[in-house]
Amino acid sequence: MMGNKLCAPLLSKKPYREDQYPWQHSRDSHLLRLWAEVFRVHGDGDYMRWERVSADVVPINISCIEDRPSTVFQVTAYNKHVEKIFDVKITQPGTIICPATESFVHWRDPVDRCEWGLNFTTPTDAQRFRDCCTVQYFDSTQYGPYKNQHPGQC
């Protein structure tokens, strides 16, 4: 059975001050490893469809590479030949991660103008991904909580 590797506590739903993030504040540290199939939207207009990027389920690694002023997560995946097949950044606030089904999530990458999708092995893993990559935080320069999108706002 394929397992998930939790590399740090998941973010809870309550906002955190800058100095109280529940993960280790070192750059390039893995936050989470989950298993999923990788998809990308192919085509445009009426002929859009999901195209598989990974031949099978692959490990998806989520790392926090920047935490101020925005939080930037790097999401990567390698195939069985250890070739990088997926390498995107999710910036929060700003990226809306939408659930299509209980196990499939997707989002638009504004830099590459590409729509990405991940089909996780379990609904719990899809929720873990969304919880991890939709961080809520407190911006001390504005003295107010900033919350990004909530599940279902697509």
Coordinates of C-alpha atoms in Angstrom, one line a residue:
M1 CA 0.0 0.0 0.0
M2 CA 1.3 3.4 -0.9
G3 CA 1.6 5.7 2.1
N4 CA 1.5 9.4 2.6
K5 CA 4.4 11.2 4.3
L6 CA 3.4 14.1 6.4
C7 CA 6.5 16.2 6.8
A8 CA 5.1 18.8 9.1
P9 CA 1.8 19.5 10.9
L10 CA -1.0 20.5 8.5
L11 CA -2.3 24.0 8.7
S12 CA -5.4 24.4 10.8
K13 CA -8.3 26.6 9.8
K14 CA -7.4 29.4 12.2
P15 CA -5.1 32.3 11.1
Y16 CA -1.5 32.3 12.4
R17 CA 0.7 35.3 13.1
E18 CA 3.9 35.4 11.1
D19 CA 6.0 33.9 13.9
Q20 CA 3.6 31.1 14.6
Y21 CA 3.4 29.0 11.4
P22 CA 2.9 25.4 12.2
W23 CA 5.6 24.2 9.9
Q24 CA 9.4 24.6 10.1
H25 CA 10.4 27.9 8.6
S26 CA 13.4 26.6 6.6
R27 CA 13.3 27.2 2.8
D28 CA 12.8 24.2 0.6
S29 CA 11.5 22.0 3.4
H30 CA 9.0 19.4 2.4
L31 CA 5.6 20.0 4.0
L32 CA 3.7 17.1 2.6
R33 CA 4.1 14.1 0.3
L34 CA 0.9 12.6 -1.3
W35 CA 0.1 10.3 -4.2
A36 CA -1.8 11.4 -7.2
E37 CA -2.1 11.4 -11.0
V38 CA -1.1 14.7 -12.7
F39 CA -3.3 16.3 -15.4
R40 CA -3.2 19.4 -17.5
V41 CA -5.9 21.0 -19.6
H42 CA -5.2 20.6 -23.3
G43 CA -6.8 22.6 -26.1
D44 CA -8.8 25.7 -26.0
G45 CA -12.4 26.9 -26.6
D46 CA -14.9 24.0 -27.2
Y47 CA -12.1 21.4 -27.5
M48 CA -10.6 21.5 -24.0
R49 CA -10.0 18.3 -22.2
W50 CA -7.9 16.9 -19.4
E51 CA -4.6 15.4 -20.6
R52 CA -2.7 13.0 -18.4
V53 CA 0.9 14.1 -17.6
S54 CA 1.8 11.2 -15.4
A55 CA 1.6 7.6 -16.7
D56 CA 0.5 6.4 -13.2
V57 CA 0.1 7.6 -9.7
V58 CA 3.2 9.5 -8.6
P59 CA 4.4 11.1 -5.4
I60 CA 3.5 14.8 -5.1
N61 CA 5.9 16.8 -3.0
I62 CA 4.8 20.1 -1.5
S63 CA 7.4 22.5 -0.2
C64 CA 7.2 26.1 1.1
I65 CA 9.8 28.1 -0.7
E66 CA 8.7 31.6 0.4
D67 CA 6.7 32.9 3.3
R68 CA 6.8 36.7 3.1
P69 CA 5.2 38.8 1.8
S70 CA 3.2 36.0 0.0
T71 CA 3.3 32.3 0.7
V72 CA 4.7 30.3 -2.2
F73 CA 4.4 26.5 -2.4
Q74 CA 6.4 24.5 -4.9
V75 CA 4.6 21.4 -6.0
T76 CA 6.7 18.7 -7.8
A77 CA 6.4 15.2 -9.0
Y78 CA 8.8 12.7 -10.5
N79 CA 8.0 9.6 -12.6
K80 CA 9.4 6.1 -11.9
H81 CA 12.5 7.0 -13.9
V82 CA 13.2 9.9 -11.5
E83 CA 12.5 12.5 -14.2
K84 CA 10.7 15.6 -13.1
I85 CA 7.3 15.7 -14.8
F86 CA 5.6 18.4 -12.7
D87 CA 7.0 21.6 -11.2
V88 CA 4.6 24.4 -10.4
K89 CA 4.3 27.2 -7.8
I90 CA 1.2 28.0 -6.0
T91 CA 1.1 31.5 -4.5
Q92 CA -1.2 32.5 -1.6
P93 CA -3.1 34.6 -1.4
G94 CA -4.2 34.4 -5.1
T95 CA -4.5 30.9 -6.3
I96 CA -7.9 29.3 -6.1
I97 CA -7.8 25.6 -5.7
C98 CA -11.1 24.1 -6.8
P99 CA -12.4 20.6 -5.9
A100 CA -13.9 18.9 -9.0
T101 CA -14.7 15.7 -7.2
E102 CA -13.8 14.4 -3.7
S103 CA -10.4 13.3 -5.0
F104 CA -9.7 15.6 -7.9
V105 CA -8.6 19.3 -7.4
H106 CA -7.5 21.8 -10.0
W107 CA -6.2 25.4 -10.3
R108 CA -5.0 27.9 -12.9
D109 CA -1.3 28.8 -13.0
P110 CA -1.3 32.5 -13.8
V111 CA 2.4 32.4 -14.9
D112 CA 2.2 29.6 -17.4
R113 CA -1.5 30.2 -18.1
C114 CA -2.2 26.6 -17.6
E115 CA -4.9 24.7 -15.7
W116 CA -3.5 21.8 -13.6
G117 CA -5.3 19.0 -12.0
L118 CA -4.3 16.3 -9.4
N119 CA -6.4 13.1 -8.9
F120 CA -5.5 11.9 -5.4
T121 CA -5.7 8.3 -4.2
T122 CA -8.2 9.3 -1.5
P123 CA -10.5 12.2 -0.7
T124 CA -8.6 12.8 2.5
D125 CA -5.4 13.4 0.5
A126 CA -7.2 15.9 -1.8
Q127 CA -8.4 17.7 1.3
R128 CA -4.9 17.7 2.9
F129 CA -3.5 19.2 -0.3
R130 CA -6.1 21.9 -0.3
D131 CA -5.6 22.6 3.4
C132 CA -1.8 22.8 3.0
C133 CA -1.8 25.0 -0.1
T134 CA -4.6 27.4 0.9
V135 CA -2.8 28.8 3.9
Q136 CA -4.5 31.4 6.1
Y137 CA -2.2 33.9 7.8
F138 CA -2.1 37.2 9.6
D139 CA -0.3 40.1 7.9
S140 CA 1.1 42.2 10.7
T141 CA 1.6 45.2 8.4
Q142 CA -2.1 45.5 7.8
Y143 CA -3.2 44.5 11.3
G144 CA -6.0 42.2 10.1
P145 CA -6.5 38.6 9.1
Y146 CA -6.1 37.9 5.4
K147 CA -7.9 34.8 4.3
N148 CA -7.7 33.3 0.8
Q149 CA -10.5 31.4 -0.9
H150 CA -12.6 28.8 1.0
P151 CA -13.5 25.4 -0.4
G152 CA -16.2 25.7 -3.0
Q153 CA -15.3 29.2 -4.2
C154 CA -14.5 28.4 -7.8

